[in-house]
Amino acid sequence: MFRTALRNVLAHKARLLMTVLAVMLGVAFVSGTLVFTDTLGNALRNQSAKSYDDVAVAVTTYADQRDEKTSGITAATLEKIQGLDGVGTATGRVSGFAGVADPDGRLIGNGWSNTGGNYFPGKNGKDSAYTFVDGTGPAAADRIALDKETAKKGEYHVGDRVRVATNGPVKEYVLSGVFTTEDGAVNAGGSLVLFDTEVAQKLYLKPGVFQDANVSAAPGVSAEKLLAEVKPLLPKDAQAKTGQALADQQAKDIEAGLSGLNGMLLAFAGIALFVGVFLIANTFTMLVAQRTKELALMRAVGASRRQVKRSVLLEAAVVGVVASVIGFAIGLALAIGLRSAMGLFGGKIPAGPLIVSPTAVLAAFGVGVLITVLAAWLPARRAAKIPPVAAMSSVHATATVKSLVVRNSIGAVLTLLGGAAIVAGAAKSGSSGRTVIAVGAFLTLIGVIVLIPLLSRPVIALVRPLLKRLFGVSGKLAAQNAVRNPRRTGATASALAIGLTLVTGISVLGVTLGQAVDRMTTDNIKADYMVSMASGGPLDESALTALRKADGVSAISPQQATSLEIKGDYHSASAVSPGDVQQLFTLPAVSGSLDALGKGEIAVDKKTAKSNGWKTGDTLRVKFDDEKKGELKVGAVFEGNEMLSPILVPKNVADAHGSMSYIREIWLKTDGGATEANEQALVKALGDNPGMSIMDRQDIRDMFGGSVNLAMNIMYGLLAMALIIAVLGVVNTLAMSVFERQQEIGMLRAIGLDRGRVKRMIRLEAVVISLFGAVVGVVLGMFLGWAIGQTLSSEIPEYALVIPWDRIAVFLVLAGIVGVLAALWPARSAAKLNMLTAIKTE
């Protein structure tokens, strides 16, 4: 039986090709994901550990230039640490945002990972954290050093003048050196600027104070002993850990961060393999049907049912092993490709070997072989039931409607239960509702897959008259062939239905959310421009002063973060410019007037006012950021605006009670609207600062909607593999169908059906099956998109369901094209059949 199984695999190589491809793609995705994330995790862990090689104790504070409550590590404290017995060196660190301009004035890097720090030379005149490849570290206030990648991108050399933006005005420095570093921000595509220590302290904290410190141990001194001696010298807000403990914690954080990426990619690999199950099961079902006589003869000469079943499963196992070997090799190539691709997008994975773990190998081969064997189990079971008497007949048994009764009953129950769960989940809000929908979606999908053979007959019957009218005999035969074997049609259509369900659901949800975000920005904003820091940090007060003087500015207001404590509860507030804020944002008053801001009063949005029982004219006792108490009068209640906090406070009131302003954005309206001339005037007012971002309304819309579009495109890309496997299923089904119907096709040719009509018949059959699966998937996808959207409606203002009919039409057209392309090879094979040879075929 073992030899028979191997012989059957070799005898049906072409017919098993599509199965091998389906399993191969799924295994490649699984192995590629595991190898890539293992490699990335290992490289990041090694980088993290390397940065703590010489650190016995790491001291961390949360000192901030804008928070006087945090003390940081003073130079005196650092000297005390340096004076301890057993301390090798004590290095103080301070850091913040620093953006480097290229020769054209554009920011080098991506903003959030553009950092600046201090160069802290030891007794030997060098800072051990950096290795200089050219020049030296900055030793004067007008000197800086750049990391090698940033210097290369900006085409800077030692001695050149470099424009650097921090939170304040842009300044020019002389480049004193270029260095290499294992800093994670640089590897993420950012930049690192080193300043003289005194300069960095003034820029990011205050003179003589550090945020962090790294302490190395003298030979023979343990990190734990040093930690115990260092701790008593530190301020209360400082934390101290051994370098090893910190490295271990970062390793855990890296692993946790990668687990989400790993899980998402493996989920899509699972979808692809689930789709592949239908292709595999279809293939083995057809192979068993074609070998009815052979299997029956085996039973007649003494083979038991168990042996026949084992023989078919062994064939599946061989196919699974072959596909897994090829898929694993492709997965390794995929992992290497992903690693290289990160570099193209500005990321840089630290140097390190490709990690192929036993888990990745076992998972890839286990999944490949297990999925194939499980998918072949039902066909193997049917093969074992073939009676020996079947060897006396050359007629293959065909499925009857009666044989589908039990299957249809189960499918109907699952579909009803799943649909009820989806509707129940849609009635809830938040993650709990989405969990119920996920369970319901799974049940519905399984139920519809079970019901698809039953659904195929009435649905395809609807288009049969149209096919006959448009394509004559070819159309009529195509429609009949599509429902001749409901199970086969159902299995083939199911693969496409699963892919289209997910794609349509994502499209409905993505377009709906995108338009909600778009409405949120266009309906809430009147301003022509928004100015912010590229790093996402706060703007300096000097930027607001400079922009007030810019040519053409007609209205300007900061969105300055502050807070008010009222009756023990903290409420976020936006400090704004009275009079101008109404010209920049849509703020319809429910009661009172926004002009009250000019009198030192506050405005509260309707939802906050209602939940707290406030109304226009009320006087509220508040505690400000500086802990001082006072009274503020509610001058207006307005409809909420997503761009602002629930409470609006005049800027002068907030400034009187805050040590430093935290300006998130500055909003402006200009004469003549958003024009190139107005934008250049703003750029000039800001001193051509590369660290600041100036966005018009369209840029703002793109910023808010960009994440939705990016997520949709990523989803489409990941689901593409499942759709490719579904296409392979259509090709496989048609190829097998042509092989089974050789005698029938020969007879049709003999009675006058020419080759062109034979090709058309096969192509139309493929299109009918593909469109049937696509229609089922589109309907399910819209239903799921609606349900998930309902759980988000309470969280997203301006939410309204949008059905992207244009995209759905594209999906259906693509499904038809898929059918045509999938039928190319089978149709050509059918048309080339010799009619006399085909008629003699059993």
mmCIF file of N, CA, C and O in Angstrom, residues 36 40 187-189 332-349 354:
data_model
loop_
_atom_site.group_PDB
_atom_site.id
_atom_site.type_symbol
_atom_site.label_atom_id
_atom_site.label_comp_id
_atom_site.label_asym_id
_atom_site.label_seq_id
_atom_site.Cartn_x
_atom_site.Cartn_y
_atom_site.Cartn_z
ATOM 1 N N PHE A 36 11.578 35.744 10.269
ATOM 2 C CA PHE A 36 11.801 37.194 10.259
ATOM 3 C C PHE A 36 11.694 37.781 11.665
ATOM 4 O O PHE A 36 12.566 38.558 12.090
ATOM 5 N N LEU A 40 14.664 39.487 13.729
ATOM 6 C CA LEU A 40 14.527 40.872 14.170
ATOM 7 C C LEU A 40 14.653 40.972 15.685
ATOM 8 O O LEU A 40 15.366 41.829 16.212
ATOM 9 N N ASN A 187 18.779 53.502 14.161
ATOM 10 C CA ASN A 187 18.447 52.297 13.410
ATOM 11 C C ASN A 187 17.010 52.308 12.917
ATOM 12 O O ASN A 187 16.667 51.588 11.977
ATOM 13 N N ALA A 188 16.155 53.110 13.549
ATOM 14 C CA ALA A 188 14.756 53.210 13.116
ATOM 15 C C ALA A 188 14.587 54.233 12.001
ATOM 16 O O ALA A 188 13.473 54.514 11.579
ATOM 17 N N GLY A 189 15.711 54.791 11.514
ATOM 18 C CA GLY A 189 15.636 55.746 10.422
ATOM 19 C C GLY A 189 15.745 57.177 10.871
ATOM 20 O O GLY A 189 15.555 58.099 10.070
ATOM 21 N N LEU A 332 12.323 31.265 3.929
ATOM 22 C CA LEU A 332 13.629 31.830 4.281
ATOM 23 C C LEU A 332 13.956 33.016 3.369
ATOM 24 O O LEU A 332 14.439 34.058 3.827
ATOM 25 N N ALA A 333 13.683 32.841 2.081
ATOM 26 C CA ALA A 333 13.919 33.937 1.134
ATOM 27 C C ALA A 333 13.023 35.130 1.459
ATOM 28 O O ALA A 333 13.443 36.292 1.360
ATOM 29 N N LEU A 334 11.769 34.845 1.875
ATOM 30 C CA LEU A 334 10.830 35.905 2.235
ATOM 31 C C LEU A 334 11.337 36.683 3.452
ATOM 32 O O LEU A 334 11.263 37.917 3.494
ATOM 33 N N ALA A 335 11.874 35.960 4.446
ATOM 34 C CA ALA A 335 12.406 36.616 5.649
ATOM 35 C C ALA A 335 13.580 37.524 5.296
ATOM 36 O O ALA A 335 13.687 38.651 5.788
ATOM 37 N N ILE A 336 14.452 37.038 4.433
ATOM 38 C CA ILE A 336 15.598 37.850 4.000
ATOM 39 C C ILE A 336 15.103 39.081 3.235
ATOM 40 O O ILE A 336 15.613 40.194 3.404
ATOM 41 N N GLY A 337 14.082 38.881 2.387
ATOM 42 C CA GLY A 337 13.516 39.993 1.625
ATOM 43 C C GLY A 337 12.883 41.042 2.527
ATOM 44 O O GLY A 337 13.057 42.248 2.310
ATOM 45 N N LEU A 338 12.144 40.607 3.553
ATOM 46 C CA LEU A 338 11.526 41.542 4.488
ATOM 47 C C LEU A 338 12.581 42.346 5.236
ATOM 48 O O LEU A 338 12.424 43.544 5.484
ATOM 49 N N ARG A 339 13.656 41.660 5.581
ATOM 50 C CA ARG A 339 14.752 42.332 6.288
ATOM 51 C C ARG A 339 15.364 43.427 5.416
ATOM 52 O O ARG A 339 15.634 44.532 5.881
ATOM 53 N N SER A 340 15.552 43.116 4.141
ATOM 54 C CA SER A 340 16.111 44.107 3.209
ATOM 55 C C SER A 340 15.113 45.226 2.948
ATOM 56 O O SER A 340 15.489 46.396 2.814
ATOM 57 N N ALA A 341 13.808 44.857 2.865
ATOM 58 C CA ALA A 341 12.775 45.854 2.566
ATOM 59 C C ALA A 341 12.681 46.924 3.650
ATOM 60 O O ALA A 341 12.361 48.075 3.366
ATOM 61 N N MET A 342 12.960 46.546 4.909
ATOM 62 C CA MET A 342 12.905 47.525 5.995
ATOM 63 C C MET A 342 13.895 48.659 5.754
ATOM 64 O O MET A 342 13.639 49.815 6.089
ATOM 65 N N GLY A 343 15.042 48.315 5.156
ATOM 66 C CA GLY A 343 16.026 49.331 4.843
ATOM 67 C C GLY A 343 15.523 50.319 3.816
ATOM 68 O O GLY A 343 15.829 51.516 3.866
ATOM 69 N N LEU A 344 14.712 49.843 2.870
ATOM 70 C CA LEU A 344 14.176 50.721 1.831
ATOM 71 C C LEU A 344 13.191 51.730 2.402
ATOM 72 O O LEU A 344 12.987 52.800 1.847
ATOM 73 N N PHE A 345 12.553 51.380 3.532
ATOM 74 C CA PHE A 345 11.578 52.274 4.159
ATOM 75 C C PHE A 345 12.199 53.100 5.289
ATOM 76 O O PHE A 345 11.504 53.666 6.108
ATOM 77 N N GLY A 346 13.524 53.114 5.323
ATOM 78 C CA GLY A 346 14.204 53.965 6.302
ATOM 79 C C GLY A 346 14.579 53.265 7.585
ATOM 80 O O GLY A 346 15.288 53.815 8.416
ATOM 81 N N GLY A 347 14.101 52.037 7.801
ATOM 82 C CA GLY A 347 14.457 51.300 8.996
ATOM 83 C C GLY A 347 15.771 50.565 8.796
ATOM 84 O O GLY A 347 16.216 50.327 7.681
ATOM 85 N N LYS A 348 16.404 50.204 9.872
ATOM 86 C CA LYS A 348 17.680 49.504 9.778
ATOM 87 C C LYS A 348 17.741 48.457 10.883
ATOM 88 O O LYS A 348 17.710 48.789 12.062
ATOM 89 N N ILE A 349 17.793 47.201 10.467
ATOM 90 C CA ILE A 349 17.912 46.134 11.453
ATOM 91 C C ILE A 349 19.383 45.993 11.823
ATOM 92 O O ILE A 349 20.237 45.927 10.938
ATOM 93 N N LEU A 354 20.805 35.241 10.406
ATOM 94 C CA LEU A 354 19.430 34.811 10.170
ATOM 95 C C LEU A 354 19.111 33.709 11.180
ATOM 96 O O LEU A 354 19.825 32.700 11.257
#
